[in-house]
Amino acid sequence: MPNHSSSPTLPAFEFKSSVITVPVLNIYTTDINSISLQLREKVKQAADFFKNSSVLVDLQNVQDQDLNLALLLDAIHNVEILPIGIRGGSEAQQQSAKKIQLPIFNIPRVSAEAAPVEKQPAPPTAVSNQSSEEPQNNTINTLITQPVRSGQRIYAKGDLVITSHVSAGAEVMAEGNIHIYGALRGRALAGVLGDENARIFCTDLQAELISIAGNYRISEDIDDGYKKIPVQIYLDKQALIIKNT
Amino acid sequence: MARIIVVTSGKGGVGKTTTSAAIAMGLAKKGHKTAVIDFDVGLRNLDLILGCERRVVYDFVNVINEEATLNQALIKDKRCDKLFVLPASQTRDKDALTLEGVGKVLNELKKTFKYIVCDSPAGIERGAHLAMYFADDAFVVTNPEVSSVRDSDRMLGILASKSQRAENSETPIKEYLLLTRYNPARVKLGEMLSVEDVQDILSLHLLGVIPESQAVLNASNSGTPVILDEQSDAGQAYSDIVDRYLGEDKPHRFIDEEKKGLFGRLFRS
């Protein structure tokens, strides 16, 4: 029997913001048949990977054309992929999305909290080996084997792996995680596009500044006990945590 | 095949010109035809250190502007007939140097010389950039103190990204560390960074350590490259560096404090 007398002070829910990675399906044609056919081909290559995975449908390339959104969504559903929203598209296309209560996302970046649909855990970001057609989805990891010198800046779209040191006055940034197998004396900024799950791993922390998704800490505020030892740095409820590994 | 060596540092006053003069003379003494170019247009010094300041007629900028031929501008050293100096212009500034002009002069020199030593000006601007742009090897001159080390680090970043070799994705410039004005006694007292400290920050192949020495000042004042002062510690250190650069395996010296004998102790201070 449900307990109706539960204390009113106990919150029934909580709004939280969170960032997830979602594959994007770029639509290049309004020909539903050929989309349907090619989707089936693609899914056949890795059925487990695609099954029940969520996808954001990008209509930027067909916004000037006449597209039957309902048919397109059916075609996607038919291969057991779950569209969680659209982005881009013409006024009419967005109207038809609204009609079926499909969320519409902004073009440059996906705001995840706007999606009311129950989401599957985001598929692993290792989509790169699936030769998928969504270029945004291919994580581009960067490997640096030379020292990053003072004044140099490195930006990685995916994870950044450095097998040498990062000098004072150098800046390394990644949209994903940063791994440094050497001394970090410069600045390291992980999750620069807002990925709060990004982490920094470093075998010798002497950093000027560390930051994850915009939450930063400067050298002065880093406990000396964590300096010159291997650490990982991650976010926990907007707080930057440094942990000895 | 000729090799272009740039002597660079980022920071000023660390011993680039002293080093350029010494290693150019050292290479020439070993029988290699060597040219040394002063890139410090407007602040000409190399001619003084090499003692040929009274024989300058034409300079680097004249050659670039085709007002003189390379042979007219090159000054042959009186002590070693394998060494030639291309002085900088004192009346112009670094804007007088152009990438095409420098490239043309270096290509011309490469036809007849074995080694071309480019004495870079301080800073990371035009003069320093042009001095290192065509280089095959870089001698990074660093003093054992933090600001010099950081500037060298910055310079190494520029060597790795803005040289011709980097732009054409060829084999990168070979970088060597030269630690100058090293004083083991002060390192021991913690007043100076040690070789290990500098190596830790720069991770660079150490070509040699040149001790802080009165001989360097004396040599500069008399216009004799310090490498010719074979009795001096600095002269010997530069000789070792030339040998190591040419592939000889020589143990490092002058890193640890010399044991003072009885006389040393008596006459000290």
Short mmCIF file of C-alpha atoms in Angstrom, two decimals:
data_model
loop_
_atom_site.label_atom_id
_atom_site.label_comp_id
_atom_site.label_asym_id
_atom_site.label_seq_id
_atom_site.Cartn_x
_atom_site.Cartn_y
_atom_site.Cartn_z
CA MET A 1 0.00 0.00 0.00
CA PRO A 2 1.46 3.34 -0.98
CA ASN A 3 2.48 5.50 1.88
CA HIS A 4 0.44 8.71 1.56
CA SER A 5 1.61 10.10 4.84
CA SER A 6 5.19 10.62 3.85
CA SER A 7 6.63 13.82 5.17
CA PRO A 8 5.97 16.79 2.90
CA THR A 9 9.50 18.02 3.52
CA LEU A 10 11.01 15.10 1.63
CA PRO A 11 11.56 16.21 -1.95
CA ALA A 12 9.86 14.07 -4.53
CA PHE A 13 12.25 15.09 -7.26
CA GLU A 14 15.23 17.22 -8.02
CA PHE A 15 16.21 19.15 -11.12
CA LYS A 16 19.82 18.69 -12.04
CA SER A 17 21.82 19.60 -15.06
CA SER A 18 23.89 16.99 -16.72
CA VAL A 19 25.85 16.61 -19.92
CA ILE A 20 25.66 13.47 -21.99
CA THR A 21 27.05 12.42 -25.32
CA VAL A 22 24.46 11.56 -27.93
CA PRO A 23 25.06 10.41 -31.49
CA VAL A 24 23.77 12.76 -34.13
CA LEU A 25 22.12 11.51 -37.29
CA ASN A 26 22.73 13.99 -40.07
CA ILE A 27 20.04 13.72 -42.72
CA TYR A 28 21.23 14.42 -46.26
CA THR A 29 18.13 13.53 -48.26
CA THR A 30 14.35 13.65 -48.02
CA ASP A 31 14.09 10.27 -49.72
CA ILE A 32 12.78 8.19 -46.81
CA ASN A 33 13.20 4.94 -48.70
CA SER A 34 16.90 5.35 -49.22
CA ILE A 35 17.37 6.55 -45.63
CA SER A 36 15.50 3.51 -44.42
CA LEU A 37 17.53 1.18 -46.61
CA GLN A 38 20.89 2.61 -45.61
CA LEU A 39 19.96 2.70 -41.93
CA ARG A 40 19.16 -0.98 -42.05
CA GLU A 41 22.54 -1.68 -43.69
CA LYS A 42 24.37 0.35 -41.09
CA VAL A 43 22.59 -1.22 -38.14
CA LYS A 44 23.23 -4.70 -39.48
CA GLN A 45 26.95 -4.06 -39.12
CA ALA A 46 26.67 -3.57 -35.37
CA ALA A 47 23.22 -4.51 -34.21
CA ASP A 48 24.06 -4.56 -30.49
CA PHE A 49 25.65 -1.20 -30.65
CA PHE A 50 22.70 0.53 -32.24
CA LYS A 51 19.88 -1.30 -30.52
CA ASN A 52 17.83 1.11 -28.42
CA SER A 53 20.50 3.76 -28.68
CA SER A 54 19.20 7.30 -28.67
CA VAL A 55 19.95 9.65 -31.48
CA LEU A 56 19.52 13.32 -32.25
CA VAL A 57 18.22 13.97 -35.76
CA ASP A 58 20.00 16.83 -37.48
CA LEU A 59 17.94 18.44 -40.25
CA GLN A 60 20.33 21.27 -41.16
CA ASN A 61 21.10 19.77 -44.56
CA VAL A 62 17.47 19.31 -45.58
CA GLN A 63 15.93 22.44 -44.14
CA ASP A 64 15.16 23.85 -47.60
CA GLN A 65 13.45 20.66 -48.67
CA ASP A 66 10.10 19.08 -48.18
CA LEU A 67 10.54 16.39 -45.55
CA ASN A 68 7.96 14.13 -44.02
CA LEU A 69 9.24 14.09 -40.46
CA ALA A 70 6.76 11.46 -39.25
CA LEU A 71 7.91 9.01 -41.92
CA LEU A 72 11.54 9.73 -41.16
CA LEU A 73 11.01 9.05 -37.46
CA ASP A 74 9.19 5.85 -38.30
CA ALA A 75 12.13 4.73 -40.40
CA ILE A 76 14.47 5.38 -37.49
CA HIS A 77 12.19 3.64 -35.00
CA ASN A 78 12.00 0.65 -37.34
CA VAL A 79 15.69 -0.07 -36.82
CA GLU A 80 15.21 0.23 -33.05
CA ILE A 81 16.97 3.53 -32.68
CA LEU A 82 15.21 6.11 -30.51
CA PRO A 83 15.14 9.68 -31.79
CA ILE A 84 15.25 12.01 -28.80
CA GLY A 85 14.81 15.24 -30.70
CA ILE A 86 15.72 17.25 -33.73
CA ARG A 87 17.95 20.17 -34.36
CA GLY A 88 18.00 22.57 -37.27
CA GLY A 89 15.33 22.21 -39.93
CA SER A 90 12.80 24.59 -41.39
CA GLU A 91 9.95 26.28 -39.54
CA ALA A 92 7.53 23.69 -40.91
CA GLN A 93 9.77 20.80 -39.90
CA GLN A 94 10.10 22.18 -36.37
CA GLN A 95 6.33 22.67 -36.21
CA SER A 96 5.73 19.03 -37.04
CA ALA A 97 8.24 18.04 -34.37
CA LYS A 98 6.37 20.15 -31.81
CA LYS A 99 3.12 18.51 -32.82
CA ILE A 100 4.43 15.10 -31.79
CA GLN A 101 6.15 16.60 -28.72
CA LEU A 102 9.63 15.93 -29.99
CA PRO A 103 12.14 18.34 -28.43
CA ILE A 104 13.95 20.81 -30.66
CA PHE A 105 17.58 21.47 -29.82
CA ASN A 106 19.75 24.45 -30.59
CA ILE A 107 22.16 23.99 -33.41
CA PRO A 108 25.63 24.60 -32.01
CA ARG A 109 25.31 22.63 -28.82
CA VAL A 110 22.83 20.21 -27.43
CA SER A 111 21.22 21.26 -24.19
CA ALA A 112 20.59 17.89 -22.67
CA GLU A 113 18.30 18.93 -19.84
CA ALA A 114 15.61 19.99 -22.31
CA ALA A 115 14.91 16.44 -23.31
CA PRO A 116 11.97 14.95 -21.39
CA VAL A 117 12.44 11.54 -22.99
CA GLU A 118 13.90 8.86 -20.80
CA LYS A 119 17.37 8.36 -22.14
CA GLN A 120 19.47 5.29 -22.47
CA PRO A 121 22.96 5.71 -21.16
CA ALA A 122 24.85 7.41 -23.93
CA PRO A 123 26.58 4.92 -26.19
CA PRO A 124 30.29 4.67 -25.54
CA THR A 125 32.21 7.44 -27.21
CA ALA A 126 34.31 4.83 -29.00
CA VAL A 127 32.04 5.24 -31.98
CA SER A 128 35.09 6.08 -34.03
CA ASN A 129 35.72 2.46 -34.91
CA GLN A 130 32.17 2.04 -36.15
CA SER A 131 32.87 4.15 -39.23
CA SER A 132 29.59 5.88 -38.68
CA GLU A 133 28.46 8.68 -40.89
CA GLU A 134 28.22 11.26 -38.13
CA PRO A 135 31.50 13.15 -38.16
CA GLN A 136 30.67 15.11 -34.97
CA ASN A 137 30.35 11.89 -33.16
CA ASN A 138 33.79 10.57 -34.01
CA THR A 139 35.97 11.29 -31.03
CA ILE A 140 39.21 12.69 -32.24
CA ASN A 141 41.76 11.82 -29.60
CA THR A 142 45.09 13.54 -29.63
CA LEU A 143 48.44 12.05 -28.63
CA ILE A 144 51.38 14.34 -27.88
CA THR A 145 54.77 12.71 -27.34
CA GLN A 146 56.92 15.84 -27.21
CA PRO A 147 57.12 18.21 -24.24
CA VAL A 148 54.49 20.95 -24.42
CA ARG A 149 56.62 24.08 -24.12
CA SER A 150 55.92 27.37 -22.43
CA GLY A 151 53.65 29.48 -24.63
CA GLN A 152 52.27 26.53 -26.60
CA ARG A 153 48.57 25.69 -26.63
CA ILE A 154 47.13 22.31 -27.44
CA TYR A 155 43.44 21.80 -28.10
CA ALA A 156 41.95 18.33 -28.47
CA LYS A 157 38.44 17.63 -29.69
CA GLY A 158 38.29 14.37 -27.77
CA ASP A 159 40.69 13.07 -25.16
CA LEU A 160 44.20 14.42 -24.90
CA VAL A 161 47.07 12.11 -24.02
CA ILE A 162 50.50 13.58 -23.35
CA THR A 163 53.44 11.24 -22.75
CA SER A 164 55.81 14.05 -21.83
CA HIS A 165 55.63 17.05 -19.55
CA VAL A 166 53.62 20.27 -19.83
CA SER A 167 55.81 23.27 -19.07
CA ALA A 168 54.90 26.29 -16.99
CA GLY A 169 53.19 28.80 -19.23
CA ALA A 170 51.79 26.14 -21.55
CA GLU A 171 48.07 25.43 -21.90
CA VAL A 172 46.47 22.10 -22.75
CA MET A 173 42.74 21.88 -23.40
CA ALA A 174 40.44 19.03 -24.28
CA GLU A 175 36.74 18.57 -24.80
CA GLY A 176 37.20 15.20 -23.12
CA ASN A 177 39.71 13.89 -20.57
CA ILE A 178 43.35 14.87 -20.24
CA HIS A 179 46.02 12.30 -19.40
CA ILE A 180 49.53 13.50 -18.69
CA TYR A 181 52.29 10.95 -18.15
CA GLY A 182 54.79 13.44 -16.84
CA ALA A 183 54.91 16.67 -14.90
CA LEU A 184 52.05 19.13 -15.37
CA ARG A 185 53.47 22.58 -14.66
CA GLY A 186 51.24 24.60 -16.96
CA ARG A 187 47.46 24.79 -17.27
CA ALA A 188 45.17 21.89 -18.00
CA LEU A 189 41.51 22.40 -18.89
CA ALA A 190 39.36 19.32 -19.44
CA GLY A 191 35.74 19.24 -20.61
CA VAL A 192 36.07 22.74 -22.07
CA LEU A 193 32.67 22.46 -23.77
CA GLY A 194 30.99 21.68 -20.49
CA ASP A 195 31.49 17.94 -20.05
CA GLU A 196 31.36 17.59 -16.28
CA ASN A 197 32.37 13.95 -16.47
CA ALA A 198 35.75 14.83 -17.94
CA ARG A 199 38.76 14.14 -15.75
CA ILE A 200 42.40 15.07 -15.60
CA PHE A 201 44.96 12.37 -14.87
CA CYS A 202 48.50 13.35 -14.17
CA THR A 203 51.55 11.56 -12.79
CA ASP A 204 53.15 14.68 -11.32
CA LEU A 205 50.92 17.62 -10.43
CA GLN A 206 52.63 21.01 -10.24
CA ALA A 207 49.99 22.85 -12.27
CA GLU A 208 49.42 26.58 -12.53
CA LEU A 209 45.73 25.94 -13.07
CA ILE A 210 43.43 22.98 -13.43
CA SER A 211 39.87 23.18 -14.70
CA ILE A 212 37.02 20.83 -15.48
CA ALA A 213 33.98 22.16 -17.34
CA GLY A 214 34.84 25.67 -16.23
CA ASN A 215 35.35 24.83 -12.54
CA TYR A 216 38.93 25.81 -11.94
CA ARG A 217 41.53 25.96 -9.23
CA ILE A 218 44.82 27.84 -9.32
CA SER A 219 48.15 26.63 -8.03
CA GLU A 220 47.83 28.61 -4.81
CA ASP A 221 44.61 26.78 -3.92
CA ILE A 222 45.97 23.31 -4.58
CA ASP A 223 46.96 21.59 -1.39
CA ASP A 224 50.71 21.03 -1.32
CA GLY A 225 50.04 17.44 -0.31
CA TYR A 226 48.80 16.73 -3.83
CA LYS A 227 51.77 18.28 -5.53
CA LYS A 228 54.39 16.15 -7.23
CA ILE A 229 52.36 12.94 -6.83
CA PRO A 230 50.13 11.05 -9.28
CA VAL A 231 46.56 12.33 -9.07
CA GLN A 232 43.25 12.34 -10.80
CA ILE A 233 41.00 15.37 -10.81
CA TYR A 234 37.25 15.21 -11.31
CA LEU A 235 34.06 17.07 -10.58
CA ASP A 236 31.69 16.06 -7.84
CA LYS A 237 28.62 18.31 -7.51
CA GLN A 238 30.44 21.27 -9.06
CA ALA A 239 33.35 20.77 -6.67
CA LEU A 240 36.76 20.02 -8.03
CA ILE A 241 38.15 16.93 -6.34
CA ILE A 242 41.82 16.03 -6.43
CA LYS A 243 42.53 12.46 -5.49
CA ASN A 244 45.75 10.59 -5.08
CA THR A 245 45.70 7.61 -7.42
CA MET B 1 76.02 18.40 -46.51
CA ALA B 2 76.14 21.75 -44.79
CA ARG B 3 74.42 22.13 -41.43
CA ILE B 4 72.89 25.30 -40.11
CA ILE B 5 73.23 25.76 -36.34
CA VAL B 6 71.24 28.41 -34.52
CA VAL B 7 72.49 29.63 -31.16
CA THR B 8 69.42 30.89 -29.36
CA SER B 9 67.93 31.42 -25.89
CA GLY B 10 64.98 33.79 -25.80
CA LYS B 11 66.52 35.70 -22.91
CA GLY B 12 69.27 38.25 -23.40
CA GLY B 13 72.70 38.26 -21.79
CA VAL B 14 73.00 34.52 -21.28
CA GLY B 15 75.98 34.06 -23.59
CA LYS B 16 74.65 33.49 -27.10
CA THR B 17 77.27 35.57 -28.87
CA THR B 18 80.11 34.21 -26.72
CA THR B 19 78.89 30.71 -27.53
CA SER B 20 78.46 31.43 -31.25
CA ALA B 21 82.00 32.79 -31.49
CA ALA B 22 83.47 29.92 -29.47
CA ILE B 23 81.80 27.05 -31.28
CA ALA B 24 82.31 28.60 -34.73
CA MET B 25 86.02 28.95 -33.95
CA GLY B 26 86.06 25.44 -32.48
CA LEU B 27 84.48 23.90 -35.60
CA ALA B 28 86.85 25.84 -37.86
CA LYS B 29 89.87 24.74 -35.79
CA LYS B 30 88.76 21.16 -36.38
CA GLY B 31 89.17 21.81 -40.08
CA HIS B 32 85.55 22.46 -41.04
CA LYS B 33 84.86 25.50 -43.16
CA THR B 34 82.54 27.53 -40.95
CA ALA B 35 80.61 30.76 -41.33
CA VAL B 36 79.14 32.62 -38.39
CA ILE B 37 76.35 35.15 -38.97
CA ASP B 38 75.30 37.92 -36.62
CA PHE B 39 71.49 38.21 -36.78
CA ASP B 40 71.38 40.96 -34.17
CA VAL B 41 70.84 43.76 -36.67
CA GLY B 42 71.14 47.11 -34.93
CA LEU B 43 73.02 45.68 -31.94
CA ARG B 44 76.10 44.27 -33.59
CA ASN B 45 78.40 42.44 -31.17
CA LEU B 46 79.78 39.33 -32.77
CA ASP B 47 82.48 41.26 -34.63
CA LEU B 48 83.76 42.59 -31.30
CA ILE B 49 83.88 39.16 -29.68
CA LEU B 50 85.75 37.82 -32.69
CA GLY B 51 88.02 40.86 -32.85
CA CYS B 52 87.24 41.83 -36.43
CA GLU B 53 85.26 45.01 -35.80
CA ARG B 54 87.78 47.17 -37.62
CA ARG B 55 87.52 45.13 -40.80
CA VAL B 56 83.77 45.42 -41.37
CA VAL B 57 83.01 46.96 -44.78
CA TYR B 58 79.79 45.35 -45.90
CA ASP B 59 77.28 43.55 -43.73
CA PHE B 60 74.43 41.01 -43.77
CA VAL B 61 71.82 43.61 -44.77
CA ASN B 62 73.96 44.83 -47.68
CA VAL B 63 74.09 41.26 -48.97
CA ILE B 64 70.33 40.79 -48.59
CA ASN B 65 69.71 44.05 -50.45
CA GLU B 66 72.24 43.00 -53.10
CA GLU B 67 74.38 46.03 -52.45
CA ALA B 68 77.35 43.72 -51.96
CA THR B 69 78.20 40.14 -52.79
CA LEU B 70 78.54 37.52 -50.10
CA ASN B 71 82.28 37.26 -50.74
CA GLN B 72 82.71 40.99 -50.24
CA ALA B 73 80.89 40.90 -46.91
CA LEU B 74 82.43 37.77 -45.41
CA ILE B 75 85.41 38.53 -43.18
CA LYS B 76 88.08 35.85 -42.97
CA ASP B 77 89.41 35.30 -39.48
CA LYS B 78 93.11 36.06 -39.04
CA ARG B 79 93.73 33.20 -36.62
CA CYS B 80 91.95 30.45 -38.52
CA ASP B 81 91.51 30.49 -42.29
CA LYS B 82 88.48 28.18 -42.11
CA LEU B 83 86.39 30.72 -40.20
CA PHE B 84 84.38 33.49 -41.83
CA VAL B 85 82.20 36.13 -40.20
CA LEU B 86 79.15 37.81 -41.68
CA PRO B 87 78.56 40.85 -39.48
CA ALA B 88 75.20 42.47 -38.76
CA SER B 89 74.36 45.99 -39.82
CA GLN B 90 74.57 48.48 -36.97
CA THR B 91 72.62 51.24 -38.70
CA ARG B 92 69.49 49.26 -39.52
CA ASP B 93 66.90 47.34 -37.54
CA LYS B 94 65.54 43.81 -37.68
CA ASP B 95 62.93 44.76 -40.28
CA ALA B 96 65.75 44.96 -42.81
CA LEU B 97 65.90 41.15 -42.70
CA THR B 98 63.48 39.29 -44.93
CA LEU B 99 62.71 35.59 -45.03
CA GLU B 100 63.56 35.36 -48.73
CA GLY B 101 66.75 37.38 -48.26
CA VAL B 102 67.98 35.27 -45.35
CA GLY B 103 67.06 32.08 -47.18
CA LYS B 104 69.01 33.18 -50.25
CA VAL B 105 72.14 34.04 -48.25
CA LEU B 106 72.02 30.75 -46.34
CA ASN B 107 71.56 28.73 -49.53
CA GLU B 108 74.53 30.48 -51.05
CA LEU B 109 76.65 29.75 -47.95
CA LYS B 110 75.58 26.11 -47.92
CA LYS B 111 77.33 25.58 -51.25
CA THR B 112 80.80 26.19 -49.83
CA PHE B 113 80.56 25.93 -46.03
CA LYS B 114 80.29 22.86 -43.81
CA TYR B 115 78.77 24.63 -40.82
CA ILE B 116 76.82 27.87 -40.67
CA VAL B 117 76.37 29.26 -37.17
CA CYS B 118 73.54 31.76 -36.73
CA ASP B 119 73.93 34.01 -33.69
CA SER B 120 70.33 34.82 -32.75
CA PRO B 121 69.30 38.08 -31.09
CA ALA B 122 67.40 37.91 -27.81
CA GLY B 123 63.61 37.83 -27.84
CA ILE B 124 61.21 35.83 -29.95
CA GLU B 125 60.50 38.47 -32.58
CA ARG B 126 61.54 38.82 -36.18
CA GLY B 127 65.33 38.64 -35.76
CA ALA B 128 65.21 35.56 -33.55
CA HIS B 129 62.60 33.93 -35.76
CA LEU B 130 64.64 34.42 -38.93
CA ALA B 131 67.80 33.18 -37.20
CA MET B 132 66.19 29.86 -36.35
CA TYR B 133 63.83 29.43 -39.31
CA PHE B 134 66.27 27.57 -41.59
CA ALA B 135 68.20 25.78 -38.83
CA ASP B 136 69.05 22.07 -38.72
CA ASP B 137 70.41 22.14 -35.17
CA ALA B 138 69.68 24.46 -32.27
CA PHE B 139 72.03 25.22 -29.39
CA VAL B 140 69.78 26.51 -26.63
CA VAL B 141 71.89 28.60 -24.30
CA THR B 142 70.49 28.72 -20.78
CA ASN B 143 71.65 30.15 -17.48
CA PRO B 144 70.83 28.18 -14.34
CA GLU B 145 68.06 30.47 -13.16
CA VAL B 146 64.29 30.27 -13.54
CA SER B 147 63.61 33.13 -15.96
CA SER B 148 66.28 31.99 -18.39
CA VAL B 149 64.98 28.42 -18.21
CA ARG B 150 61.42 29.52 -18.92
CA ASP B 151 62.49 31.68 -21.85
CA SER B 152 64.46 28.76 -23.26
CA ASP B 153 61.39 26.59 -22.87
CA ARG B 154 59.38 29.15 -24.84
CA MET B 155 62.07 29.25 -27.51
CA LEU B 156 61.99 25.45 -27.76
CA GLY B 157 58.25 25.68 -28.42
CA ILE B 158 58.89 28.12 -31.23
CA LEU B 159 61.65 25.91 -32.66
CA ALA B 160 59.22 23.01 -32.69
CA SER B 161 56.41 24.88 -34.40
CA LYS B 162 57.66 27.82 -36.45
CA SER B 163 60.77 26.61 -38.24
CA GLN B 164 60.95 25.64 -41.89
CA ARG B 165 61.40 22.02 -40.84
CA ALA B 166 58.22 22.20 -38.73
CA GLU B 167 56.22 23.93 -41.44
CA ASN B 168 57.24 21.33 -44.03
CA SER B 169 56.74 18.47 -41.53
CA GLU B 170 60.35 17.37 -41.95
CA THR B 171 62.55 15.89 -39.22
CA PRO B 172 62.40 18.47 -36.44
CA ILE B 173 65.33 20.69 -35.52
CA LYS B 174 67.81 18.83 -33.31
CA GLU B 175 67.90 20.65 -30.00
CA TYR B 176 70.86 20.74 -27.61
CA LEU B 177 71.16 22.33 -24.20
CA LEU B 178 74.15 24.47 -23.29
CA LEU B 179 74.17 25.51 -19.67
CA THR B 180 76.30 28.63 -19.29
CA ARG B 181 77.55 30.65 -16.31
CA TYR B 182 77.30 27.59 -14.14
CA ASN B 183 78.70 27.93 -10.65
CA PRO B 184 78.80 24.61 -8.77
CA ALA B 185 79.51 26.34 -5.46
CA ARG B 186 76.36 28.43 -5.72
CA VAL B 187 74.36 25.42 -6.85
CA LYS B 188 75.50 23.66 -3.70
CA LEU B 189 74.28 26.60 -1.62
CA GLY B 190 70.91 26.42 -3.37
CA GLU B 191 71.35 29.83 -4.99
CA MET B 192 71.38 28.42 -8.49
CA LEU B 193 69.47 25.70 -10.31
CA SER B 194 71.43 22.48 -10.75
CA VAL B 195 71.96 20.68 -14.04
CA GLU B 196 69.33 18.16 -12.93
CA ASP B 197 66.79 20.92 -12.15
CA VAL B 198 67.22 22.45 -15.59
CA GLN B 199 67.13 19.05 -17.30
CA ASP B 200 63.97 18.22 -15.40
CA ILE B 201 62.21 21.29 -16.74
CA LEU B 202 63.56 21.29 -20.28
CA SER B 203 64.08 17.54 -20.97
CA LEU B 204 66.81 18.28 -23.44
CA HIS B 205 70.05 16.60 -24.50
CA LEU B 206 72.83 18.31 -22.57
CA LEU B 207 75.71 19.20 -24.85
CA GLY B 208 77.79 20.79 -22.14
CA VAL B 209 78.11 22.98 -19.09
CA ILE B 210 80.21 26.13 -19.26
CA PRO B 211 81.35 27.33 -15.85
CA GLU B 212 81.08 30.94 -14.81
CA SER B 213 84.54 32.21 -15.58
CA GLN B 214 86.60 35.37 -15.59
CA ALA B 215 88.15 34.05 -18.79
CA VAL B 216 84.94 34.76 -20.71
CA LEU B 217 85.01 38.47 -19.87
CA ASN B 218 88.71 38.71 -20.61
CA ALA B 219 88.21 36.98 -23.94
CA SER B 220 85.35 39.28 -24.92
CA ASN B 221 87.33 42.36 -24.03
CA SER B 222 90.30 41.26 -26.07
CA GLY B 223 88.27 40.07 -29.05
CA THR B 224 89.49 36.48 -28.79
CA PRO B 225 86.92 33.68 -28.69
CA VAL B 226 87.30 32.05 -25.28
CA ILE B 227 87.81 28.62 -26.87
CA LEU B 228 91.29 29.80 -27.93
CA ASP B 229 92.20 30.24 -24.25
CA GLU B 230 93.06 26.59 -23.81
CA GLN B 231 94.15 27.03 -20.20
CA SER B 232 90.77 28.37 -19.07
CA ASP B 233 87.92 26.23 -17.79
CA ALA B 234 85.42 27.95 -20.09
CA GLY B 235 87.69 27.42 -23.10
CA GLN B 236 88.02 23.73 -22.32
CA ALA B 237 84.28 23.43 -21.76
CA TYR B 238 83.59 24.87 -25.23
CA SER B 239 86.19 22.52 -26.77
CA ASP B 240 84.36 19.60 -25.17
CA ILE B 241 81.07 20.88 -26.57
CA VAL B 242 82.46 21.06 -30.11
CA ASP B 243 83.86 17.54 -29.76
CA ARG B 244 80.55 16.20 -28.45
CA TYR B 245 78.63 17.91 -31.23
CA LEU B 246 80.95 16.26 -33.76
CA GLY B 247 80.13 12.90 -32.24
CA GLU B 248 82.92 12.31 -29.72
CA ASP B 249 81.99 10.79 -26.41
CA LYS B 250 83.43 13.04 -23.74
CA PRO B 251 82.46 12.95 -20.07
CA HIS B 252 80.88 16.11 -18.68
CA ARG B 253 83.13 18.38 -16.66
CA PHE B 254 82.68 21.48 -14.51
CA ILE B 255 79.39 20.24 -13.05
CA ASP B 256 80.75 19.53 -9.59
CA GLU B 257 82.74 21.81 -7.40
CA GLU B 258 86.47 21.31 -7.74
CA LYS B 259 88.20 20.03 -4.69
CA LYS B 260 90.30 22.86 -3.41
CA GLY B 261 93.85 21.91 -2.57
CA LEU B 262 95.83 23.46 0.25
CA PHE B 263 96.91 26.38 -1.91
CA GLY B 264 93.40 26.84 -3.18
CA ARG B 265 92.12 27.11 0.35
CA LEU B 266 94.90 29.44 1.40
CA PHE B 267 94.43 31.84 -1.46
CA ARG B 268 90.68 31.75 -1.54
CA SER B 269 89.11 35.06 -0.55
#
